[in-house]
Amino acid sequence: LVEPRWDRESVVQRIVVVIDSSASMQAFREEAMESLAREIPPLATAPRELSLTLLESHSEGRPLYRGESLSEMQAILKDWTPSHSAHSPEAALRIARSVAGSEGTLLFLTDRDTEVPYGGLLLAVGEPIDNVGFAGSRLETREAETVWEVTVINHNLTPQSREWRLGAGDQVTAPRSLALAPGEVRTLSGKFPDSGQQIRLLLAPDRFPPDDTLYLLPPSPKQILTAQAVAPEVEPLVASL
């Protein structure tokens, strides 16, 4: 009777999500998918065509998904592995705002408490977690033997204990116990096997897996062929180099 009408034949509701691609997000993959499932449907209540876009936060935002299905976007995240170091998401957020337009919704999904520019909304996940991991390595040759040294750090404010093992080929040693005080850095060391093959150091896994495994290769001299055509008085200098 009142003939309700839309001003335009088709109105698209755009929701663009920029997801933090820092490696720390690996610990909160499940929380990220749950937050999208919980927060996006209330934003998409208008009777419009829905357009969903998912971008990574590093560089200029590699697109992970474009479509209309929230379940398909969540499926993409199941196979996605964030692996970048800490970075500014501003460039990706700027592109996301241009994709969303002035009336679209921009969400930044991250594990950090931060301000979101360009009128975006913060969708924060995560919580403090217990994390112990490898923090560095050093190789040294002593009496024709190569010795490895690695550092392990406890990132927590509480004491932590972990088991660690050494693997070479198909062989893995029995687990050894390691106790760390809050914030403590401990050095582990050993010798490469006589075969000179790659070894791997393994910590008992926690919620942040990237720093639980460390691969090491023994140093191998590289032969370099050189040719020189210099004046005789310069040859000693070239030889020293």
GROMACS .gro file of C-alpha atoms in nm:
model
  241
    1LEU     CA    1   0.000   0.000   0.000
    2VAL     CA    2   0.278   0.247   0.085
    3GLU     CA    3   0.507   0.117  -0.193
    4PRO     CA    4   0.842   0.114  -0.006
    5ARG     CA    5   1.130   0.153  -0.252
    6TRP     CA    6   1.510   0.167  -0.253
    7ASP     CA    7   1.673   0.480  -0.394
    8ARG     CA    8   1.889   0.255  -0.611
    9GLU     CA    9   1.821  -0.084  -0.761
   10SER     CA   10   2.122  -0.245  -0.594
   11VAL     CA   11   2.302  -0.120  -0.285
   12VAL     CA   12   2.623  -0.300  -0.184
   13GLN     CA   13   2.734  -0.313   0.178
   14ARG     CA   14   3.112  -0.337   0.183
   15ILE     CA   15   3.306  -0.479   0.479
   16VAL     CA   16   3.683  -0.484   0.447
   17VAL     CA   17   3.895  -0.667   0.706
   18VAL     CA   18   4.269  -0.606   0.737
   19ILE     CA   19   4.426  -0.890   0.934
   20ASP     CA   20   4.757  -0.849   1.113
   21SER     CA   21   5.011  -1.068   0.932
   22SER     CA   22   5.269  -1.052   1.213
   23ALA     CA   23   5.398  -1.393   1.319
   24SER     CA   24   5.254  -1.343   1.668
   25MET     CA   25   4.906  -1.395   1.523
   26GLN     CA   26   4.985  -1.765   1.479
   27ALA     CA   27   4.904  -1.807   1.848
   28PHE     CA   28   4.553  -1.667   1.802
   29ARG     CA   29   4.433  -1.813   1.471
   30GLU     CA   30   4.126  -1.977   1.627
   31GLU     CA   31   4.034  -1.662   1.817
   32ALA     CA   32   4.062  -1.461   1.494
   33MET     CA   33   3.816  -1.686   1.311
   34GLU     CA   34   3.576  -1.686   1.606
   35SER     CA   35   3.583  -1.306   1.628
   36LEU     CA   36   3.497  -1.271   1.259
   37ALA     CA   37   3.208  -1.516   1.296
   38ARG     CA   38   3.083  -1.321   1.596
   39GLU     CA   39   3.131  -0.959   1.487
   40ILE     CA   40   3.060  -0.950   1.113
   41PRO     CA   41   2.698  -1.079   1.103
   42PRO     CA   42   2.565  -0.790   1.319
   43LEU     CA   43   2.729  -0.547   1.075
   44ALA     CA   44   2.557  -0.709   0.777
   45THR     CA   45   2.194  -0.678   0.884
   46ALA     CA   46   2.086  -0.435   0.614
   47PRO     CA   47   1.898  -0.593   0.319
   48ARG     CA   48   2.182  -0.526   0.079
   49GLU     CA   49   2.425  -0.723  -0.130
   50LEU     CA   50   2.723  -0.806   0.093
   51SER     CA   51   3.080  -0.761  -0.026
   52LEU     CA   52   3.359  -0.903   0.194
   53THR     CA   53   3.728  -0.836   0.142
   54LEU     CA   54   4.018  -0.972   0.350
   55LEU     CA   55   4.362  -0.811   0.323
   56GLU     CA   56   4.697  -0.880   0.491
   57SER     CA   57   4.847  -0.592   0.687
   58HIS     CA   58   5.207  -0.598   0.565
   59SER     CA   59   5.324  -0.389   0.272
   60GLU     CA   60   5.026  -0.277   0.068
   61GLY     CA   61   4.794  -0.556   0.172
   62ARG     CA   62   4.788  -0.878  -0.029
   63PRO     CA   63   4.423  -0.977  -0.084
   64LEU     CA   64   4.334  -1.309   0.078
   65TYR     CA   65   3.964  -1.314  -0.009
   66ARG     CA   66   3.701  -1.126  -0.207
   67GLY     CA   67   3.344  -1.250  -0.214
   68GLU     CA   68   3.015  -1.267  -0.032
   69SER     CA   69   3.056  -1.566   0.203
   70LEU     CA   70   3.177  -1.533   0.561
   71SER     CA   71   3.231  -1.910   0.584
   72GLU     CA   72   3.455  -1.903   0.276
   73MET     CA   73   3.659  -1.621   0.426
   74GLN     CA   74   3.703  -1.820   0.747
   75ALA     CA   75   3.816  -2.123   0.546
   76ILE     CA   76   4.091  -1.910   0.391
   77LEU     CA   77   4.224  -1.830   0.738
   78LYS     CA   78   4.255  -2.200   0.825
   79ASP     CA   79   4.532  -2.237   0.564
   80TRP     CA   80   4.684  -1.893   0.621
   81THR     CA   81   5.014  -1.861   0.811
   82PRO     CA   82   5.114  -1.513   0.934
   83SER     CA   83   5.494  -1.496   0.930
   84HIS     CA   84   5.604  -1.132   0.911
   85SER     CA   85   5.791  -0.932   1.170
   86ALA     CA   86   5.634  -0.633   1.344
   87HIS     CA   87   5.531  -0.368   1.092
   88SER     CA   88   5.303  -0.072   1.037
   89PRO     CA   89   4.962  -0.160   0.889
   90GLU     CA   90   4.893   0.195   0.772
   91ALA     CA   91   4.948   0.135   0.400
   92ALA     CA   92   4.717  -0.167   0.400
   93LEU     CA   93   4.454   0.021   0.601
   94ARG     CA   94   4.467   0.310   0.355
   95ILE     CA   95   4.403   0.073   0.065
   96ALA     CA   96   4.128  -0.101   0.262
   97ARG     CA   97   3.950   0.228   0.318
   98SER     CA   98   3.961   0.303  -0.054
   99VAL     CA   99   3.810  -0.042  -0.123
  100ALA     CA  100   3.540   0.002   0.141
  101GLY     CA  101   3.455   0.354   0.027
  102SER     CA  102   3.330   0.628   0.252
  103GLU     CA  103   3.023   0.430   0.362
  104GLY     CA  104   3.184   0.089   0.398
  105THR     CA  105   3.307  -0.072   0.721
  106LEU     CA  106   3.680  -0.112   0.785
  107LEU     CA  107   3.799  -0.360   1.052
  108PHE     CA  108   4.156  -0.417   1.170
  109LEU     CA  109   4.196  -0.764   1.320
  110THR     CA  110   4.508  -0.778   1.539
  111ASP     CA  111   4.650  -0.901   1.868
  112ARG     CA  112   4.757  -0.550   1.970
  113ASP     CA  113   4.579  -0.261   2.138
  114THR     CA  114   4.622   0.018   1.883
  115GLU     CA  115   4.448   0.314   1.726
  116VAL     CA  116   4.299   0.244   1.383
  117PRO     CA  117   4.321   0.531   1.131
  118TYR     CA  118   4.085   0.612   0.842
  119GLY     CA  119   3.774   0.563   1.053
  120GLY     CA  120   3.843   0.194   1.105
  121LEU     CA  121   3.726  -0.026   1.391
  122LEU     CA  122   3.960  -0.232   1.609
  123LEU     CA  123   3.886  -0.604   1.636
  124ALA     CA  124   4.139  -0.725   1.895
  125VAL     CA  125   4.207  -1.088   1.989
  126GLY     CA  126   4.462  -1.259   2.209
  127GLU     CA  127   4.579  -1.274   2.566
  128PRO     CA  128   4.911  -1.307   2.750
  129ILE     CA  129   5.050  -1.655   2.686
  130ASP     CA  130   5.345  -1.856   2.817
  131ASN     CA  131   5.623  -1.851   2.561
  132VAL     CA  132   5.974  -1.993   2.569
  133GLY     CA  133   6.173  -1.999   2.248
  134PHE     CA  134   6.507  -1.994   2.071
  135ALA     CA  135   6.648  -1.644   2.036
  136GLY     CA  136   6.975  -1.687   1.844
  137SER     CA  137   7.265  -1.914   1.750
  138ARG     CA  138   7.640  -1.909   1.699
  139LEU     CA  139   7.880  -2.157   1.538
  140GLU     CA  140   8.248  -2.189   1.624
  141THR     CA  141   8.527  -2.420   1.508
  142ARG     CA  142   8.741  -2.559   1.790
  143GLU     CA  143   9.024  -2.803   1.722
  144ALA     CA  144   8.876  -2.918   1.390
  145GLU     CA  145   8.533  -2.962   1.551
  146THR     CA  146   8.231  -2.739   1.495
  147VAL     CA  147   8.053  -2.636   1.812
  148TRP     CA  148   7.705  -2.485   1.817
  149GLU     CA  149   7.566  -2.251   2.078
  150VAL     CA  150   7.202  -2.141   2.095
  151THR     CA  151   7.019  -1.911   2.333
  152VAL     CA  152   6.680  -1.987   2.483
  153ILE     CA  153   6.473  -1.710   2.640
  154ASN     CA  154   6.179  -1.715   2.877
  155HIS     CA  155   5.950  -1.430   2.769
  156ASN     CA  156   5.728  -1.470   3.075
  157LEU     CA  157   5.709  -1.304   3.415
  158THR     CA  158   5.683  -1.647   3.577
  159PRO     CA  159   5.929  -1.940   3.593
  160GLN     CA  160   5.895  -2.188   3.309
  161SER     CA  161   6.021  -2.539   3.241
  162ARG     CA  162   6.054  -2.701   2.900
  163GLU     CA  163   6.193  -3.019   2.751
  164TRP     CA  164   6.432  -2.992   2.457
  165ARG     CA  165   6.574  -3.246   2.215
  166LEU     CA  166   6.838  -3.263   1.944
  167GLY     CA  167   6.761  -3.419   1.608
  168ALA     CA  168   6.992  -3.523   1.324
  169GLY     CA  169   6.846  -3.706   1.026
  170ASP     CA  170   6.597  -3.961   1.156
  171GLN     CA  171   6.754  -3.970   1.501
  172VAL     CA  172   6.623  -3.764   1.795
  173THR     CA  173   6.779  -3.765   2.141
  174ALA     CA  174   6.588  -3.830   2.459
  175PRO     CA  175   6.425  -3.516   2.603
  176ARG     CA  176   6.623  -3.309   2.851
  177SER     CA  177   6.469  -3.072   3.105
  178LEU     CA  178   6.532  -2.699   3.108
  179ALA     CA  179   6.415  -2.467   3.388
  180LEU     CA  180   6.415  -2.091   3.332
  181ALA     CA  181   6.358  -1.804   3.572
  182PRO     CA  182   6.134  -1.512   3.464
  183GLY     CA  183   6.300  -1.337   3.169
  184GLU     CA  184   6.606  -1.562   3.187
  185VAL     CA  185   6.827  -1.626   2.883
  186ARG     CA  186   7.007  -1.962   2.883
  187THR     CA  187   7.279  -2.091   2.648
  188LEU     CA  188   7.280  -2.450   2.520
  189SER     CA  189   7.581  -2.592   2.335
  190GLY     CA  190   7.708  -2.907   2.173
  191LYS     CA  191   7.901  -3.053   1.881
  192PHE     CA  192   7.784  -3.132   1.531
  193PRO     CA  193   7.775  -3.505   1.449
  194ASP     CA  194   8.071  -3.646   1.257
  195SER     CA  195   7.857  -3.674   0.945
  196GLY     CA  196   7.840  -3.296   0.928
  197GLN     CA  197   7.470  -3.304   0.851
  198GLN     CA  198   7.204  -3.053   0.945
  199ILE     CA  199   7.077  -3.068   1.301
  200ARG     CA  200   6.757  -2.936   1.457
  201LEU     CA  201   6.689  -2.827   1.811
  202LEU     CA  202   6.336  -2.887   1.936
  203LEU     CA  203   6.159  -2.729   2.231
  204ALA     CA  204   5.837  -2.872   2.369
  205PRO     CA  205   5.573  -2.681   2.169
  206ASP     CA  206   5.368  -2.400   2.318
  207ARG     CA  207   5.102  -2.172   2.170
  208PHE     CA  208   5.361  -1.976   1.967
  209PRO     CA  209   5.532  -2.239   1.748
  210PRO     CA  210   5.773  -2.040   1.524
  211ASP     CA  211   6.049  -2.018   1.787
  212ASP     CA  212   6.020  -2.378   1.910
  213THR     CA  213   6.236  -2.528   1.632
  214LEU     CA  214   6.583  -2.417   1.520
  215TYR     CA  215   6.775  -2.563   1.225
  216LEU     CA  216   7.155  -2.542   1.206
  217LEU     CA  217   7.401  -2.629   0.930
  218PRO     CA  218   7.776  -2.674   0.992
  219PRO     CA  219   7.985  -2.413   0.813
  220SER     CA  220   8.132  -2.527   0.482
  221PRO     CA  221   8.419  -2.341   0.310
  222LYS     CA  222   8.332  -2.215  -0.034
  223GLN     CA  223   8.592  -2.228  -0.309
  224ILE     CA  224   8.624  -1.901  -0.499
  225LEU     CA  225   8.818  -1.873  -0.824
  226THR     CA  226   8.983  -1.539  -0.889
  227ALA     CA  227   9.178  -1.378  -1.169
  228GLN     CA  228   9.385  -1.063  -1.144
  229ALA     CA  229   9.555  -0.827  -1.384
  230VAL     CA  230   9.723  -0.560  -1.176
  231ALA     CA  231  10.058  -0.387  -1.155
  232PRO     CA  232  10.331  -0.585  -0.969
  233GLU     CA  233  10.338  -0.339  -0.680
  234VAL     CA  234   9.965  -0.396  -0.617
  235GLU     CA  235   9.979  -0.779  -0.617
  236PRO     CA  236  10.062  -0.809  -0.243
  237LEU     CA  237   9.751  -0.606  -0.161
  238VAL     CA  238   9.530  -0.823  -0.385
  239ALA     CA  239   9.678  -1.140  -0.239
  240SER     CA  240   9.603  -1.021   0.114
  241LEU     CA  241   9.239  -0.966   0.023
   0.00000   0.00000   0.00000
